[in-house]
Amino acid sequence: VELEIVRQIDGEYLVRLTREQPMRLGVSSRYADLLRDPALSAEDRAYLEEKLAAARELIKGLEKRKSTLLRLGEVIAVHQKDFLDRGPEFLHGFTMKQAADAIGVHETTVSRAVDGKYVATPHGVFKLKYFFSGAYSSTAGGGSDISANAVKERLRELIRREDPHSPLSDEKLSELLSAEGVSVARRTVAKYREAMNIPSAGKRKKY
């Protein structure tokens, strides 16, 4: 887990990195001293300067990556406050492009920053990518949008609570979501169900 979002007493959220470096990275002054040595050959000087530049660039990149990750966590905490307050079914649609615009970087920078990263929240540990998906409009909850991942969570819950002797078909699941104010086509329900490795109604039925 690289990030942690913690609920505060006042209801706000604190975002912090969980893998801080034990000390600030830097380049040993010994190498700078070597460069000042008049006896150093031109070839050795060029080699040292090249390696020092590479080291400084690496350190700069690591610091920038940490900063980007923290800022992304802060943006998520603001945009996904309903999720943090109420759980996965209240996740809003949010794209990497929107996040990139919010922190002033390119979309590919966000994509690289979240790849393989996890965040601890009041509702468990999630991949950072989980918070980015397209949106569905909803007539529930004041007409705000919800994310595709929130739709999946709702489908999972509907199936979990179904009668095992009369499981819900994809068409029925689509109708139930529509009744809740979220219009999702039957074929989309089937796609999401399959992505969650949930069998069809016929295979879920218990006799």
Short mmCIF file of C-alpha atoms in Angstrom, two decimals:
data_model
loop_
_atom_site.label_atom_id
_atom_site.label_comp_id
_atom_site.label_asym_id
_atom_site.label_seq_id
_atom_site.Cartn_x
_atom_site.Cartn_y
_atom_site.Cartn_z
CA VAL A 1 0.00 0.00 0.00
CA GLU A 2 1.51 3.32 -1.11
CA LEU A 3 -1.22 5.71 0.08
CA GLU A 4 -3.54 5.94 3.05
CA ILE A 5 -6.70 8.02 3.38
CA VAL A 6 -7.70 8.43 7.01
CA ARG A 7 -10.94 9.88 8.36
CA GLN A 8 -10.38 12.73 10.81
CA ILE A 9 -12.48 13.66 13.84
CA ASP A 10 -13.95 16.66 12.00
CA GLY A 11 -15.13 14.44 9.13
CA GLU A 12 -12.40 15.54 6.73
CA TYR A 13 -9.79 13.16 5.30
CA LEU A 14 -6.02 13.09 5.68
CA VAL A 15 -4.01 11.70 2.76
CA ARG A 16 -0.49 10.45 3.43
CA LEU A 17 2.20 8.35 1.84
CA THR A 18 2.86 5.07 3.61
CA ARG A 19 6.26 4.36 2.07
CA GLU A 20 8.31 7.40 2.96
CA GLN A 21 12.05 7.18 2.48
CA PRO A 22 13.81 6.82 5.88
CA MET A 23 16.12 9.70 4.88
CA ARG A 24 16.42 12.24 2.09
CA LEU A 25 18.28 10.91 -0.92
CA GLY A 26 21.35 12.79 -2.07
CA VAL A 27 24.71 12.47 -3.76
CA SER A 28 27.80 12.05 -1.61
CA SER A 29 30.01 15.15 -1.40
CA ARG A 30 32.97 12.84 -2.01
CA TYR A 31 32.21 12.88 -5.73
CA ALA A 32 32.12 16.69 -5.81
CA ASP A 33 35.49 16.70 -4.07
CA LEU A 34 36.86 14.34 -6.72
CA LEU A 35 35.73 16.70 -9.48
CA ARG A 36 37.70 19.52 -7.86
CA ASP A 37 40.87 17.45 -7.93
CA PRO A 38 43.17 19.02 -10.58
CA ALA A 39 44.90 15.66 -11.03
CA LEU A 40 41.68 14.07 -12.34
CA SER A 41 41.96 13.10 -16.00
CA ALA A 42 39.56 14.58 -18.56
CA GLU A 43 38.15 11.12 -19.26
CA ASP A 44 37.47 10.40 -15.57
CA ARG A 45 36.00 13.88 -15.10
CA ALA A 46 33.56 13.37 -17.98
CA TYR A 47 32.57 9.96 -16.58
CA LEU A 48 31.94 11.36 -13.08
CA GLU A 49 29.93 14.31 -14.39
CA GLU A 50 27.76 11.98 -16.45
CA LYS A 51 27.05 9.68 -13.50
CA LEU A 52 26.38 12.59 -11.13
CA ALA A 53 23.88 14.09 -13.58
CA ALA A 54 22.13 10.72 -13.91
CA ALA A 55 21.96 10.33 -10.11
CA ARG A 56 20.50 13.81 -9.64
CA GLU A 57 17.93 13.15 -12.37
CA LEU A 58 16.93 9.89 -10.69
CA ILE A 59 16.50 11.58 -7.30
CA LYS A 60 14.47 14.37 -8.91
CA GLY A 61 12.24 11.81 -10.63
CA LEU A 62 11.62 9.88 -7.40
CA GLU A 63 10.68 13.05 -5.53
CA LYS A 64 8.35 14.12 -8.34
CA ARG A 65 6.70 10.69 -8.39
CA LYS A 66 6.02 10.85 -4.65
CA SER A 67 4.59 14.35 -5.02
CA THR A 68 2.33 13.28 -7.90
CA LEU A 69 1.06 10.27 -5.97
CA LEU A 70 0.23 12.38 -2.92
CA ARG A 71 -1.57 15.00 -4.99
CA LEU A 72 -3.58 12.28 -6.73
CA GLY A 73 -4.61 10.93 -3.33
CA GLU A 74 -5.77 14.39 -2.31
CA VAL A 75 -7.80 14.79 -5.52
CA ILE A 76 -9.41 11.37 -4.99
CA ALA A 77 -10.28 12.24 -1.38
CA VAL A 78 -12.14 15.34 -2.59
CA HIS A 79 -13.85 13.87 -5.66
CA GLN A 80 -14.73 10.53 -4.05
CA LYS A 81 -15.86 11.82 -0.64
CA ASP A 82 -19.19 10.01 -1.00
CA PHE A 83 -17.30 6.75 -1.41
CA LEU A 84 -15.17 7.50 1.67
CA ASP A 85 -18.24 8.46 3.69
CA ARG A 86 -20.65 5.77 2.51
CA GLY A 87 -18.87 2.95 0.66
CA PRO A 88 -18.17 1.52 -2.83
CA GLU A 89 -21.71 1.86 -4.15
CA PHE A 90 -21.30 5.66 -3.96
CA LEU A 91 -18.21 5.88 -6.13
CA HIS A 92 -18.49 8.65 -8.73
CA GLY A 93 -17.32 8.52 -12.29
CA PHE A 94 -13.85 10.02 -12.56
CA THR A 95 -11.35 9.78 -15.41
CA MET A 96 -7.57 9.99 -15.41
CA LYS A 97 -7.91 12.99 -17.73
CA GLN A 98 -9.95 14.82 -15.08
CA ALA A 99 -7.37 13.94 -12.41
CA ALA A 100 -4.53 15.05 -14.68
CA ASP A 101 -6.22 18.39 -15.32
CA ALA A 102 -6.80 18.85 -11.58
CA ILE A 103 -3.12 18.47 -10.68
CA GLY A 104 -1.68 20.00 -13.83
CA VAL A 105 0.05 17.01 -15.43
CA HIS A 106 -0.41 14.91 -18.56
CA GLU A 107 -2.87 12.01 -18.49
CA THR A 108 -0.04 9.53 -19.17
CA THR A 109 1.68 10.76 -15.99
CA VAL A 110 -1.39 9.83 -13.97
CA SER A 111 -1.58 6.45 -15.71
CA ARG A 112 2.04 5.67 -14.81
CA ALA A 113 1.61 6.97 -11.25
CA VAL A 114 -1.36 4.71 -10.42
CA ASP A 115 -0.07 1.59 -12.16
CA GLY A 116 0.39 -1.18 -9.59
CA LYS A 117 -0.34 1.20 -6.68
CA TYR A 118 -2.77 0.63 -3.81
CA VAL A 119 -4.53 2.91 -1.33
CA ALA A 120 -5.88 2.09 2.13
CA THR A 121 -9.29 3.66 2.82
CA PRO A 122 -11.94 3.40 5.57
CA HIS A 123 -13.57 0.71 3.39
CA GLY A 124 -10.50 -1.42 2.74
CA VAL A 125 -7.54 -1.51 0.39
CA PHE A 126 -8.14 -0.77 -3.30
CA LYS A 127 -6.06 -0.43 -6.43
CA LEU A 128 -5.70 3.25 -7.30
CA LYS A 129 -7.07 2.41 -10.75
CA TYR A 130 -10.34 1.44 -9.04
CA PHE A 131 -11.18 5.12 -8.54
CA PHE A 132 -11.03 5.90 -12.26
CA SER A 133 -13.83 4.85 -14.58
CA GLY A 134 -16.56 6.20 -16.79
CA ALA A 135 -19.78 7.52 -15.32
CA TYR A 136 -23.48 6.73 -15.44
CA SER A 137 -26.05 9.40 -14.75
CA SER A 138 -28.29 8.64 -11.81
CA THR A 139 -31.64 10.09 -10.80
CA ALA A 140 -30.95 8.94 -7.24
CA GLY A 141 -28.97 10.96 -4.71
CA GLY A 142 -29.73 14.35 -6.19
CA GLY A 143 -28.97 13.36 -9.76
CA SER A 144 -25.22 12.93 -9.33
CA ASP A 145 -23.25 10.53 -11.49
CA ILE A 146 -21.93 7.18 -10.33
CA SER A 147 -18.98 5.22 -11.64
CA ALA A 148 -18.97 1.96 -13.57
CA ASN A 149 -17.25 0.39 -10.56
CA ALA A 150 -20.13 1.51 -8.33
CA VAL A 151 -22.56 -0.15 -10.75
CA LYS A 152 -20.54 -3.36 -10.47
CA GLU A 153 -20.66 -3.18 -6.68
CA ARG A 154 -24.45 -2.74 -6.81
CA LEU A 155 -24.78 -5.71 -9.17
CA ARG A 156 -22.68 -7.82 -6.83
CA GLU A 157 -24.93 -6.87 -3.92
CA LEU A 158 -28.16 -7.58 -5.84
CA ILE A 159 -26.86 -11.03 -6.81
CA ARG A 160 -25.67 -11.72 -3.28
CA ARG A 161 -29.19 -11.07 -1.95
CA GLU A 162 -31.11 -12.93 -4.67
CA ASP A 163 -33.17 -16.06 -4.10
CA PRO A 164 -30.74 -18.89 -5.01
CA HIS A 165 -33.69 -20.96 -6.26
CA SER A 166 -34.77 -18.14 -8.59
CA PRO A 167 -31.67 -16.12 -9.46
CA LEU A 168 -31.91 -12.78 -11.23
CA SER A 169 -31.40 -12.75 -14.99
CA ASP A 170 -29.28 -10.06 -16.62
CA GLU A 171 -32.50 -8.50 -17.95
CA LYS A 172 -33.99 -8.41 -14.44
CA LEU A 173 -30.80 -6.94 -13.00
CA SER A 174 -30.96 -4.24 -15.66
CA GLU A 175 -34.57 -3.49 -14.70
CA LEU A 176 -33.71 -3.29 -10.98
CA LEU A 177 -30.88 -0.86 -11.67
CA SER A 178 -33.20 1.26 -13.79
CA ALA A 179 -35.73 1.28 -10.95
CA GLU A 180 -32.96 2.66 -8.74
CA GLY A 181 -32.33 5.45 -11.23
CA VAL A 182 -29.34 3.99 -13.11
CA SER A 183 -29.93 2.99 -16.71
CA VAL A 184 -27.64 0.09 -17.67
CA ALA A 185 -28.32 -2.10 -20.71
CA ARG A 186 -28.71 -5.86 -20.31
CA ARG A 187 -25.60 -6.55 -22.40
CA THR A 188 -23.61 -4.20 -20.15
CA VAL A 189 -24.90 -6.03 -17.08
CA ALA A 190 -23.72 -9.29 -18.65
CA LYS A 191 -20.30 -7.80 -19.42
CA TYR A 192 -19.86 -6.53 -15.86
CA ARG A 193 -21.09 -9.81 -14.37
CA GLU A 194 -18.61 -11.78 -16.45
CA ALA A 195 -15.79 -9.36 -15.52
CA MET A 196 -16.54 -10.13 -11.86
CA ASN A 197 -16.45 -13.89 -12.59
CA ILE A 198 -20.10 -14.31 -11.61
CA PRO A 199 -21.88 -17.12 -13.49
CA SER A 200 -25.12 -16.58 -15.42
CA ALA A 201 -28.48 -16.96 -13.67
CA GLY A 202 -28.86 -20.50 -15.03
CA LYS A 203 -25.54 -21.58 -13.54
CA ARG A 204 -26.26 -19.84 -10.20
CA LYS A 205 -29.60 -21.57 -9.72
CA LYS A 206 -29.84 -24.08 -6.89
CA TYR A 207 -32.31 -26.94 -7.14
#
